[in-house]
Amino acid sequence: MKVKGFLLVAGLCATMMSANAQKGVDNGTRFGSGADSIRCLENVSLATSYAKVDNFKDAYPFWKIAYDECPAATKDLYLYGVRIVNWQISQEKDPAGISALIDDLMGVYDKRVKYFGDDPRYGKDWIVARKAQDYMRLKGETADANTLYGWLDEVVAEYREKTDPLAVSLYMFASLKKMSTDENHKGKYVEDFLSCSDIFDKQMAVAKTANDSKELAALEVMKSDIERNFAASGAADCATLESIYADKIDRNRDDIKFLKETLVLLRRVRCQDSETFFKASEYAHRIEPSAESALGMGKQAVKKDDLEMAEKYFLEAAEMATEGDTKGDIFYTIALIASDQRNYSKSRQYCMKAVEADPTNCAPYILIGKMYINTANSVYSDDPVLRKCVYYAAVDKFSKARQTNESCASEATQLMNQYSAYFPTTEEIFMHPNLKKGEAITVGGWIGERTIIR
C-alpha cells in the first residue's frame, strides 16, 4: 500500500514537472522551466566540457540541443559554438556542404547579437566584427562586398567612436572593395574614410589619456592601413575629389563640420591648390577660423601672388595648429616663400621653427643646404677657396637631413655626393693661410656657421 502510494505520488510529480516544462527559446528565459531547464543545463555542461578540450565532435550534439532550445543560457554557447562550426567546416569536403556550414556560422554570430548584443564589453559591434572577419577568411575572393559593407555600416553608424576598432578597419576594407565594383560608391568611400579616420583619432586620444600604449599602437597601425589604402585607391586624386566636392561646397557653406572635414581630407591627399580647397577655407574661416582654414587662405593668397597676406594667414594657421607636423609644415611653407624672395636669413629662421615643431621634418635641412650653395659666390666673391668651404656647411645640412628622416635619405645622399666633390683640395687647403685640415672654420656672410675643414 505504501509502495503504491509512493509510486502514485512520484508519477504525479513527474506529470506536473512535464506539464510545467518549457524550453527557454519558447518562454524567453535563460534555461527554460521544469524538465527542460534541467535538460538545458545538462547539455550546456556537457557541450562546454568537451569543447574546452577541443573534442568538438562529441561536443556538437549537446551544444546543438542547448543552442536550439535555450539560446540565452550563456555566452559560452557562442564562444564554443564558433569553434565547433569552424571545426565542422574544416572537416567538410563538399563545396555545397561548406557553404551551408558557413551560413550556419554566420547564424551563430547573429544569434549571439540577438541574445548578448548588449554586452558592455563584447557587444554587437564586437560580435559583427568577428563575424565579418570569419566571413572574409572563409569566403576569400568570393566574399560579397555589399554583404560585408551592410553588416559593418550598421554598427559603425550605431556606435560611432565607440565602435570596436576591428569593425572600423573592416568597414573601410569593405567600402574599398565595394568601390572597386561600383564607381558610384566613390563619393561614399571618401565620406567613409573621413568618418573612420575621425573615429580612430578619437579612440587614439582616449588611449593616450589612459596611457594604454598597447591599444594606442594597435589603433595607429589600423589608421595607417586605411590611410595607405585610401591614398592608393584612386579616390584620392585631386581631379576626382574636385568633381565630388565642387558642387557640395556652396550647398554646405554654413556647415562648419562639413567644411572642416573637407579641408582635412584635401590636405591629407595634398590637394590644397584646388579651387575647392580655397573656397572651403574661405567659408570656414568666416564661421570659425582654424589652422586648416587659415592655411587654405594663405595658399589662396600665394596663388594670387599676395605673399604678404599669405604669410599673415600662415602665421595665423601655425598659431592655431595643435599637431607638431602640421605646424612644422606651415613654418616650412613660410621658409619656402622667404627663400623664393631671396630672404635667406628669414627662410632659415622658419626652417628651424619647422624642425622645432616637428623634429622628424627633414626637408628644412635640405632647403638650408641648398640656400648655402646658392649664395656661396656672394659670401666669398673674392676668395675661390673659401667659397668652396661653404660646401662643408651645406653638406653638413644634407647629412642632418639624412639622419633625421628616411624620406630624405635618397635626395640627401645624392646632394652630399654631388657637393662633396667641390670641397677644397688638399693642396688648396695647404696653400691657404687661414685653413688647416681638421680644424673648425666659421663660414662668413649671412651663413655664419661653424664647420670642419676636411
Tab-separated table of C-alpha atoms in Angstrom:
chain	number	residue	atom	x	y	z
A	1	MET	CA	0.000	0.000	0.000
A	2	LYS	CA	2.841	2.309	0.904
A	3	VAL	CA	4.704	1.366	-2.266
A	4	LYS	CA	1.639	2.000	-4.370
A	5	GLY	CA	1.225	5.394	-2.699
A	6	PHE	CA	4.814	6.361	-3.343
A	7	LEU	CA	4.621	5.375	-7.000
A	8	LEU	CA	1.423	7.322	-7.383
A	9	VAL	CA	2.958	10.468	-5.868
A	10	ALA	CA	6.124	10.088	-7.977
A	11	GLY	CA	4.054	9.699	-11.084
A	12	LEU	CA	2.042	12.782	-10.260
A	13	CYS	CA	5.256	14.816	-9.661
A	14	ALA	CA	6.732	13.701	-12.985
A	15	THR	CA	3.496	14.572	-14.717
A	16	MET	CA	3.423	18.008	-13.117
A	17	MET	CA	7.080	18.631	-13.930
A	18	SER	CA	6.474	17.616	-17.521
A	19	ALA	CA	3.428	19.802	-17.683
A	20	ASN	CA	5.390	22.790	-16.377
A	21	ALA	CA	8.401	22.139	-18.615
A	22	GLN	CA	9.085	24.686	-21.315
A	23	LYS	CA	12.159	25.488	-23.392
A	24	GLY	CA	13.958	28.778	-22.868
A	25	VAL	CA	13.537	29.647	-26.547
A	26	ASP	CA	9.777	29.413	-26.037
A	27	ASN	CA	9.263	31.233	-22.756
A	28	GLY	CA	12.091	33.792	-23.111
A	29	THR	CA	14.027	32.655	-20.040
A	30	ARG	CA	17.689	31.693	-19.865
A	31	PHE	CA	17.229	27.991	-19.180
A	32	GLY	CA	13.562	27.301	-19.673
A	33	SER	CA	11.474	25.727	-16.938
A	34	GLY	CA	10.816	22.361	-15.374
A	35	ALA	CA	12.459	19.362	-17.003
A	36	ASP	CA	13.578	21.485	-19.942
A	37	SER	CA	15.679	23.705	-17.667
A	38	ILE	CA	17.459	20.622	-16.350
A	39	ARG	CA	17.926	19.348	-19.899
A	40	CYS	CA	19.370	22.730	-20.885
A	41	LEU	CA	21.851	22.857	-18.016
A	42	GLU	CA	22.978	19.285	-18.631
A	43	ASN	CA	23.594	19.903	-22.340
A	44	VAL	CA	25.412	23.183	-21.727
A	45	SER	CA	27.659	21.467	-19.197
A	46	LEU	CA	28.448	18.506	-21.454
A	47	ALA	CA	28.980	20.680	-24.545
A	48	THR	CA	31.406	23.028	-22.801
A	49	SER	CA	33.269	20.163	-21.113
A	50	TYR	CA	34.019	18.523	-24.468
A	51	ALA	CA	34.660	21.811	-26.304
A	52	LYS	CA	37.170	23.015	-23.720
A	53	VAL	CA	39.451	20.118	-24.669
A	54	ASP	CA	38.812	20.647	-28.404
A	55	ASN	CA	36.666	17.500	-28.666
A	56	PHE	CA	34.238	19.229	-30.995
A	57	LYS	CA	32.824	16.030	-32.437
A	58	ASP	CA	31.394	14.896	-29.090
A	59	ALA	CA	30.543	18.451	-28.056
A	60	TYR	CA	28.356	19.092	-31.088
A	61	PRO	CA	25.155	17.102	-30.255
A	62	PHE	CA	24.933	18.549	-26.743
A	63	TRP	CA	25.773	22.050	-27.974
A	64	LYS	CA	23.126	21.863	-30.727
A	65	ILE	CA	20.369	20.941	-28.265
A	66	ALA	CA	21.257	23.813	-25.937
A	67	TYR	CA	21.810	26.224	-28.851
A	68	ASP	CA	18.348	25.447	-30.253
A	69	GLU	CA	16.394	25.120	-27.016
A	70	CYS	CA	17.915	27.651	-24.586
A	71	PRO	CA	19.962	30.137	-26.672
A	72	ALA	CA	20.050	32.753	-23.884
A	73	ALA	CA	21.605	30.359	-21.363
A	74	THR	CA	25.237	31.512	-21.608
A	75	LYS	CA	27.715	33.283	-23.882
A	76	ASP	CA	29.718	30.062	-23.822
A	77	LEU	CA	27.231	28.626	-26.332
A	78	TYR	CA	28.568	31.152	-28.854
A	79	LEU	CA	32.201	31.155	-27.766
A	80	TYR	CA	32.389	27.397	-28.289
A	81	GLY	CA	29.736	27.371	-30.997
A	82	VAL	CA	32.019	29.348	-33.306
A	83	ARG	CA	34.821	26.872	-32.679
A	84	ILE	CA	32.564	23.879	-33.203
A	85	VAL	CA	31.168	25.100	-36.531
A	86	ASN	CA	34.615	26.182	-37.723
A	87	TRP	CA	35.804	22.662	-36.929
A	88	GLN	CA	32.895	21.222	-38.937
A	89	ILE	CA	33.877	23.429	-41.872
A	90	SER	CA	37.463	22.185	-41.691
A	91	GLN	CA	36.203	18.577	-41.870
A	92	GLU	CA	33.777	19.136	-44.752
A	93	LYS	CA	34.944	18.354	-48.298
A	94	ASP	CA	31.827	19.090	-50.334
A	95	PRO	CA	31.661	22.758	-51.505
A	96	ALA	CA	27.890	22.858	-51.019
A	97	GLY	CA	28.310	21.491	-47.512
A	98	ILE	CA	30.984	24.083	-46.733
A	99	SER	CA	28.733	26.865	-47.993
A	100	ALA	CA	25.867	25.657	-45.802
A	101	LEU	CA	28.136	25.472	-42.756
A	102	ILE	CA	29.421	28.997	-43.376
A	103	ASP	CA	25.795	30.144	-43.305
A	104	ASP	CA	25.388	28.243	-40.026
A	105	LEU	CA	28.432	30.013	-38.608
A	106	MET	CA	27.063	33.408	-39.587
A	107	GLY	CA	23.866	32.359	-37.843
A	108	VAL	CA	25.774	31.668	-34.631
A	109	TYR	CA	27.051	35.256	-34.674
A	110	ASP	CA	23.583	36.609	-35.465
A	111	LYS	CA	22.019	34.685	-32.583
A	112	ARG	CA	24.729	35.981	-30.240
A	113	VAL	CA	23.828	39.515	-31.292
A	114	LYS	CA	20.177	38.752	-30.555
A	115	TYR	CA	20.765	37.393	-27.068
A	116	PHE	CA	24.002	39.051	-25.976
A	117	GLY	CA	24.386	42.061	-28.288
A	118	ASP	CA	24.048	44.467	-25.373
A	119	ASP	CA	27.086	43.076	-23.550
A	120	PRO	CA	29.076	46.132	-22.322
A	121	ARG	CA	32.413	44.712	-23.401
A	122	TYR	CA	31.664	42.282	-26.229
A	123	GLY	CA	28.543	43.799	-27.700
A	124	LYS	CA	27.015	43.913	-31.150
A	125	ASP	CA	29.879	45.831	-32.772
A	126	TRP	CA	32.493	43.403	-31.407
A	127	ILE	CA	30.434	40.379	-32.487
A	128	VAL	CA	29.761	41.670	-36.010
A	129	ALA	CA	33.469	42.478	-36.467
A	130	ARG	CA	34.365	38.832	-35.709
A	131	LYS	CA	31.539	37.641	-37.934
A	132	ALA	CA	32.908	39.751	-40.786
A	133	GLN	CA	36.436	38.520	-40.117
A	134	ASP	CA	35.367	34.865	-40.312
A	135	TYR	CA	33.257	35.564	-43.402
A	136	MET	CA	36.210	37.119	-45.208
A	137	ARG	CA	38.567	34.318	-44.155
A	138	LEU	CA	36.226	31.549	-45.267
A	139	LYS	CA	34.867	33.141	-48.424
A	140	GLY	CA	38.161	34.575	-49.666
A	141	GLU	CA	37.853	36.148	-53.093
A	142	THR	CA	34.195	35.144	-53.289
A	143	ALA	CA	33.242	37.295	-50.281
A	144	ASP	CA	30.443	39.662	-51.241
A	145	ALA	CA	31.482	43.276	-50.597
A	146	ASN	CA	27.891	44.504	-50.405
A	147	THR	CA	27.021	41.942	-47.732
A	148	LEU	CA	30.113	42.760	-45.708
A	149	TYR	CA	29.564	46.507	-46.074
A	150	GLY	CA	25.923	46.218	-44.998
A	151	TRP	CA	26.806	44.434	-41.761
A	152	LEU	CA	29.530	46.887	-40.790
A	153	ASP	CA	27.802	50.047	-41.958
A	154	GLU	CA	25.036	49.351	-39.479
A	155	VAL	CA	27.314	49.022	-36.453
A	156	VAL	CA	29.588	51.970	-37.347
A	157	ALA	CA	26.525	54.203	-37.772
A	158	GLU	CA	25.166	52.992	-34.431
A	159	TYR	CA	28.310	53.042	-32.278
A	160	ARG	CA	30.357	55.828	-33.909
A	161	GLU	CA	33.550	56.492	-31.875
A	162	LYS	CA	32.612	53.649	-29.524
A	163	THR	CA	32.780	51.124	-32.381
A	164	ASP	CA	35.126	48.190	-31.944
A	165	PRO	CA	38.350	49.165	-33.811
A	166	LEU	CA	38.382	45.940	-35.839
A	167	ALA	CA	34.877	46.725	-37.071
A	168	VAL	CA	36.034	50.183	-38.199
A	169	SER	CA	39.048	48.736	-40.010
A	170	LEU	CA	36.994	46.039	-41.768
A	171	TYR	CA	34.339	48.600	-42.659
A	172	MET	CA	36.897	50.612	-44.606
A	173	PHE	CA	38.114	47.443	-46.301
A	174	ALA	CA	34.535	46.592	-47.298
A	175	SER	CA	33.921	50.126	-48.561
A	176	LEU	CA	37.070	49.947	-50.688
A	177	LYS	CA	36.016	46.583	-52.138
A	178	LYS	CA	32.552	47.922	-52.853
A	179	MET	CA	34.027	50.897	-54.691
A	180	SER	CA	36.144	48.577	-56.846
A	181	THR	CA	32.950	47.133	-58.365
A	182	ASP	CA	30.719	50.213	-58.112
A	183	GLU	CA	32.047	53.522	-59.434
A	184	ASN	CA	29.081	55.318	-57.879
A	185	HIS	CA	30.326	54.367	-54.430
A	186	LYS	CA	33.460	56.525	-54.762
A	187	GLY	CA	31.937	59.552	-53.046
A	188	LYS	CA	30.648	57.412	-50.174
A	189	TYR	CA	34.047	55.760	-49.834
A	190	VAL	CA	35.616	59.179	-49.367
A	191	GLU	CA	32.999	60.029	-46.723
A	192	ASP	CA	33.591	56.674	-45.011
A	193	PHE	CA	37.308	57.391	-44.897
A	194	LEU	CA	36.759	60.764	-43.251
A	195	SER	CA	34.347	59.289	-40.735
A	196	CYS	CA	36.558	56.316	-39.830
A	197	SER	CA	39.686	58.443	-39.662
A	198	ASP	CA	37.888	60.699	-37.184
A	199	ILE	CA	36.776	57.657	-35.155
A	200	PHE	CA	40.359	56.402	-34.925
A	201	ASP	CA	41.571	59.886	-33.921
A	202	LYS	CA	39.090	59.973	-31.043
A	203	GLN	CA	39.918	56.438	-29.968
A	204	MET	CA	43.656	57.222	-30.015
A	205	ALA	CA	43.033	60.298	-27.864
A	206	VAL	CA	41.240	58.105	-25.316
A	207	ALA	CA	44.097	55.574	-25.373
A	208	LYS	CA	46.643	58.361	-24.830
A	209	THR	CA	44.693	59.741	-21.876
A	210	ALA	CA	44.534	56.253	-20.375
A	211	ASN	CA	48.274	55.669	-21.038
A	212	ASP	CA	47.296	52.488	-22.868
A	213	SER	CA	50.334	52.153	-25.128
A	214	LYS	CA	49.317	48.731	-26.439
A	215	GLU	CA	45.883	49.928	-27.563
A	216	LEU	CA	47.369	53.131	-28.982
A	217	ALA	CA	49.898	51.189	-31.058
A	218	ALA	CA	47.174	48.909	-32.445
A	219	LEU	CA	44.983	51.881	-33.363
A	220	GLU	CA	47.884	53.663	-35.065
A	221	VAL	CA	48.521	50.588	-37.227
A	222	MET	CA	44.853	50.372	-38.226
A	223	LYS	CA	44.686	54.058	-39.054
A	224	SER	CA	47.876	53.859	-41.102
A	225	ASP	CA	46.376	50.945	-43.036
A	226	ILE	CA	43.210	52.822	-44.005
A	227	GLU	CA	45.240	55.902	-44.941
A	228	ARG	CA	47.573	53.836	-47.116
A	229	ASN	CA	44.640	52.116	-48.828
A	230	PHE	CA	42.901	55.435	-49.343
A	231	ALA	CA	45.982	57.013	-50.887
A	232	ALA	CA	46.299	54.086	-53.318
A	233	SER	CA	42.576	53.737	-54.034
A	234	GLY	CA	42.216	56.175	-56.906
A	235	ALA	CA	39.552	58.045	-54.972
A	236	ALA	CA	42.235	60.278	-53.538
A	237	ASP	CA	43.325	62.018	-56.757
A	238	CYS	CA	42.634	65.737	-56.822
A	239	ALA	CA	40.555	65.677	-60.006
A	240	THR	CA	38.176	63.104	-58.558
A	241	LEU	CA	37.834	64.910	-55.247
A	242	GLU	CA	37.268	68.186	-57.071
A	243	SER	CA	34.428	66.639	-59.050
A	244	ILE	CA	32.895	65.126	-55.891
A	245	TYR	CA	33.147	68.191	-53.677
A	246	ALA	CA	32.961	71.210	-56.003
A	247	ASP	CA	29.158	71.340	-56.018
A	248	LYS	CA	28.844	70.430	-52.346
A	249	ILE	CA	30.867	73.358	-51.018
A	250	ASP	CA	28.368	76.076	-51.901
A	251	ARG	CA	25.438	73.970	-50.667
A	252	ASN	CA	27.209	73.471	-47.336
A	253	ARG	CA	28.803	76.885	-46.956
A	254	ASP	CA	27.262	77.298	-43.484
A	255	ASP	CA	28.006	73.741	-42.301
A	256	ILE	CA	31.273	74.124	-40.402
A	257	LYS	CA	31.548	70.399	-39.698
A	258	PHE	CA	31.337	69.562	-43.400
A	259	LEU	CA	33.776	72.325	-44.321
A	260	LYS	CA	36.326	71.198	-41.725
A	261	GLU	CA	36.138	67.583	-42.852
A	262	THR	CA	36.628	68.661	-46.449
A	263	LEU	CA	39.689	70.725	-45.583
A	264	VAL	CA	41.240	67.872	-43.605
A	265	LEU	CA	40.663	65.447	-46.455
A	266	LEU	CA	42.103	67.723	-49.140
A	267	ARG	CA	45.153	68.481	-47.007
A	268	ARG	CA	45.807	64.798	-46.346
A	269	VAL	CA	45.826	63.951	-50.035
A	270	ARG	CA	47.771	67.116	-50.881
A	271	CYS	CA	45.042	68.766	-52.926
A	272	GLN	CA	45.495	72.172	-51.328
A	273	ASP	CA	45.890	74.083	-54.572
A	274	SER	CA	42.380	73.324	-55.784
A	275	GLU	CA	39.562	75.846	-56.005
A	276	THR	CA	37.515	73.577	-53.774
A	277	PHE	CA	40.119	73.847	-51.018
A	278	PHE	CA	40.275	77.614	-51.358
A	279	LYS	CA	36.504	78.004	-51.316
A	280	ALA	CA	36.041	75.676	-48.344
A	281	SER	CA	38.777	77.584	-46.498
A	282	GLU	CA	37.100	80.899	-47.143
A	283	TYR	CA	33.674	79.756	-45.940
A	284	ALA	CA	35.129	78.005	-42.887
A	285	HIS	CA	37.311	80.962	-41.951
A	286	ARG	CA	34.274	83.259	-41.877
A	287	ILE	CA	32.413	80.953	-39.484
A	288	GLU	CA	35.153	79.571	-37.265
A	289	PRO	CA	38.781	80.388	-38.052
A	290	SER	CA	41.050	77.371	-37.645
A	291	ALA	CA	44.506	76.232	-38.643
A	292	GLU	CA	43.041	74.425	-41.663
A	293	SER	CA	41.024	77.407	-42.906
A	294	ALA	CA	43.868	79.878	-42.330
A	295	LEU	CA	46.206	77.556	-44.207
A	296	GLY	CA	43.787	77.497	-47.135
A	297	MET	CA	43.507	81.270	-47.128
A	298	GLY	CA	47.289	81.534	-47.119
A	299	LYS	CA	47.649	79.212	-50.093
A	300	GLN	CA	44.988	81.163	-51.955
A	301	ALA	CA	46.948	84.360	-51.296
A	302	VAL	CA	50.106	82.715	-52.671
A	303	LYS	CA	48.229	81.804	-55.837
A	304	LYS	CA	47.221	85.467	-56.165
A	305	ASP	CA	50.882	86.427	-55.570
A	306	ASP	CA	49.950	88.337	-52.422
A	307	LEU	CA	52.847	86.992	-50.376
A	308	GLU	CA	52.468	89.464	-47.525
A	309	MET	CA	48.872	88.368	-46.952
A	310	ALA	CA	49.914	84.742	-47.392
A	311	GLU	CA	52.457	84.989	-44.590
A	312	LYS	CA	49.854	86.619	-42.350
A	313	TYR	CA	47.477	83.687	-42.819
A	314	PHE	CA	50.233	81.092	-42.479
A	315	LEU	CA	51.376	82.555	-39.169
A	316	GLU	CA	47.770	82.560	-38.015
A	317	ALA	CA	47.474	78.920	-39.037
A	318	ALA	CA	50.680	77.966	-37.217
A	319	GLU	CA	49.493	79.659	-34.043
A	320	MET	CA	46.231	77.682	-34.063
A	321	ALA	CA	47.729	74.347	-35.147
A	322	THR	CA	47.855	71.757	-32.370
A	323	GLU	CA	49.746	68.988	-34.176
A	324	GLY	CA	53.503	69.343	-34.476
A	325	ASP	CA	53.722	68.027	-38.036
A	326	THR	CA	51.047	70.481	-39.214
A	327	LYS	CA	52.759	73.387	-37.505
A	328	GLY	CA	56.087	72.268	-38.962
A	329	ASP	CA	54.673	72.099	-42.491
A	330	ILE	CA	53.299	75.615	-42.152
A	331	PHE	CA	56.598	77.079	-40.962
A	332	TYR	CA	58.369	75.273	-43.796
A	333	THR	CA	55.939	76.828	-46.293
A	334	ILE	CA	56.851	80.286	-44.974
A	335	ALA	CA	60.520	79.336	-45.308
A	336	LEU	CA	59.998	78.395	-48.961
A	337	ILE	CA	58.321	81.737	-49.703
A	338	ALA	CA	61.139	83.645	-47.999
A	339	SER	CA	63.712	81.633	-49.945
A	340	ASP	CA	61.994	82.458	-53.232
A	341	GLN	CA	62.196	86.123	-52.228
A	342	ARG	CA	65.923	85.608	-51.501
A	343	ASN	CA	65.394	86.483	-47.861
A	344	TYR	CA	67.684	83.650	-46.775
A	345	SER	CA	68.101	84.574	-43.121
A	346	LYS	CA	64.339	84.673	-42.666
A	347	SER	CA	63.961	81.423	-44.561
A	348	ARG	CA	66.484	79.682	-42.300
A	349	GLN	CA	64.742	81.096	-39.247
A	350	TYR	CA	61.460	79.456	-40.291
A	351	CYS	CA	63.222	76.262	-41.294
A	352	MET	CA	64.441	75.934	-37.726
A	353	LYS	CA	60.966	76.740	-36.400
A	354	ALA	CA	59.667	73.923	-38.587
A	355	VAL	CA	62.217	71.495	-37.161
A	356	GLU	CA	61.470	72.636	-33.621
A	357	ALA	CA	57.749	71.974	-34.162
A	358	ASP	CA	58.350	68.638	-35.864
A	359	PRO	CA	61.786	67.076	-35.233
A	360	THR	CA	61.088	64.432	-37.894
A	361	ASN	CA	60.828	67.045	-40.644
A	362	CYS	CA	63.963	66.698	-42.753
A	363	ALA	CA	63.010	68.993	-45.660
A	364	PRO	CA	64.112	72.221	-43.874
A	365	TYR	CA	67.690	70.943	-43.643
A	366	ILE	CA	67.699	70.255	-47.389
A	367	LEU	CA	66.445	73.782	-48.060
A	368	ILE	CA	69.080	75.392	-45.819
A	369	GLY	CA	71.849	73.412	-47.516
A	370	LYS	CA	70.649	74.490	-50.955
A	371	MET	CA	70.499	78.142	-49.861
A	372	TYR	CA	74.106	77.915	-48.656
A	373	ILE	CA	75.154	76.584	-52.064
A	374	ASN	CA	73.159	79.219	-53.964
A	375	THR	CA	74.807	82.061	-52.021
A	376	ALA	CA	78.387	80.754	-51.941
A	377	ASN	CA	79.543	83.203	-54.631
A	378	SER	CA	78.133	86.251	-52.847
A	379	VAL	CA	79.564	85.215	-49.468
A	380	TYR	CA	83.120	84.782	-50.830
A	381	SER	CA	83.192	86.622	-54.138
A	382	ASP	CA	86.953	87.250	-53.977
A	383	ASP	CA	88.264	84.003	-52.466
A	384	PRO	CA	87.535	80.873	-54.527
A	385	VAL	CA	88.990	78.500	-51.883
A	386	LEU	CA	86.879	79.891	-49.036
A	387	ARG	CA	83.927	79.825	-51.440
A	388	LYS	CA	84.371	76.062	-51.638
A	389	CYS	CA	84.302	75.878	-47.824
A	390	VAL	CA	80.653	76.879	-47.972
A	391	TYR	CA	80.020	73.385	-49.311
A	392	TYR	CA	81.182	71.947	-45.986
A	393	ALA	CA	78.315	73.701	-44.232
A	394	ALA	CA	75.858	72.684	-46.960
A	395	VAL	CA	76.865	69.020	-46.808
A	396	ASP	CA	76.508	69.158	-43.002
A	397	LYS	CA	72.846	70.093	-43.508
A	398	PHE	CA	72.261	67.356	-46.072
A	399	SER	CA	73.818	64.864	-43.661
A	400	LYS	CA	71.500	66.108	-40.903
A	401	ALA	CA	68.506	65.677	-43.201
A	402	ARG	CA	69.509	62.083	-43.935
A	403	GLN	CA	69.834	61.335	-40.223
A	404	THR	CA	66.522	62.986	-39.384
A	405	ASN	CA	64.166	61.054	-41.616
A	406	GLU	CA	64.443	58.194	-44.077
A	407	SER	CA	62.179	60.023	-46.506
A	408	CYS	CA	65.024	62.451	-47.257
A	409	ALA	CA	67.764	59.818	-47.439
A	410	SER	CA	67.897	59.432	-51.208
A	411	GLU	CA	67.927	63.142	-52.069
A	412	ALA	CA	70.275	63.988	-49.201
A	413	THR	CA	72.774	61.315	-50.206
A	414	GLN	CA	72.735	62.487	-53.820
A	415	LEU	CA	73.372	66.095	-52.755
A	416	MET	CA	76.140	65.063	-50.352
A	417	ASN	CA	77.939	63.133	-53.089
A	418	GLN	CA	77.455	65.934	-55.598
A	419	TYR	CA	78.784	68.790	-53.478
A	420	SER	CA	81.476	66.869	-51.607
A	421	ALA	CA	83.235	66.798	-54.977
A	422	TYR	CA	83.571	70.603	-54.762
A	423	PHE	CA	85.395	70.642	-51.399
A	424	PRO	CA	88.807	72.379	-51.488
A	425	THR	CA	91.586	70.029	-52.474
A	426	THR	CA	94.337	69.053	-50.035
A	427	GLU	CA	96.738	71.330	-51.927
A	428	GLU	CA	94.338	74.302	-51.803
A	429	ILE	CA	93.935	73.888	-48.050
A	430	PHE	CA	97.705	73.626	-47.548
A	431	MET	CA	98.354	76.782	-49.604
A	432	HIS	CA	95.623	78.847	-47.868
A	433	PRO	CA	96.926	80.753	-44.822
A	434	ASN	CA	93.638	80.566	-42.871
A	435	LEU	CA	92.813	76.899	-43.424
A	436	LYS	CA	94.014	73.707	-41.793
A	437	LYS	CA	92.535	70.244	-42.272
A	438	GLY	CA	90.611	69.004	-39.268
A	439	GLU	CA	90.150	72.462	-37.735
A	440	ALA	CA	86.906	74.410	-37.398
A	441	ILE	CA	86.043	77.377	-39.564
A	442	THR	CA	83.207	79.882	-39.361
A	443	VAL	CA	81.634	80.363	-42.769
A	444	GLY	CA	81.109	84.084	-43.295
A	445	GLY	CA	78.298	86.282	-44.558
A	446	TRP	CA	74.699	85.567	-43.628
A	447	ILE	CA	75.573	81.903	-43.099
A	448	GLY	CA	77.731	82.417	-40.021
A	449	GLU	CA	78.024	78.727	-39.259
A	450	ARG	CA	80.859	76.655	-37.808
A	451	THR	CA	82.020	73.624	-39.761
A	452	ILE	CA	85.075	71.388	-40.028
A	453	ILE	CA	87.644	71.510	-42.817
A	454	ARG	CA	88.138	68.096	-44.390
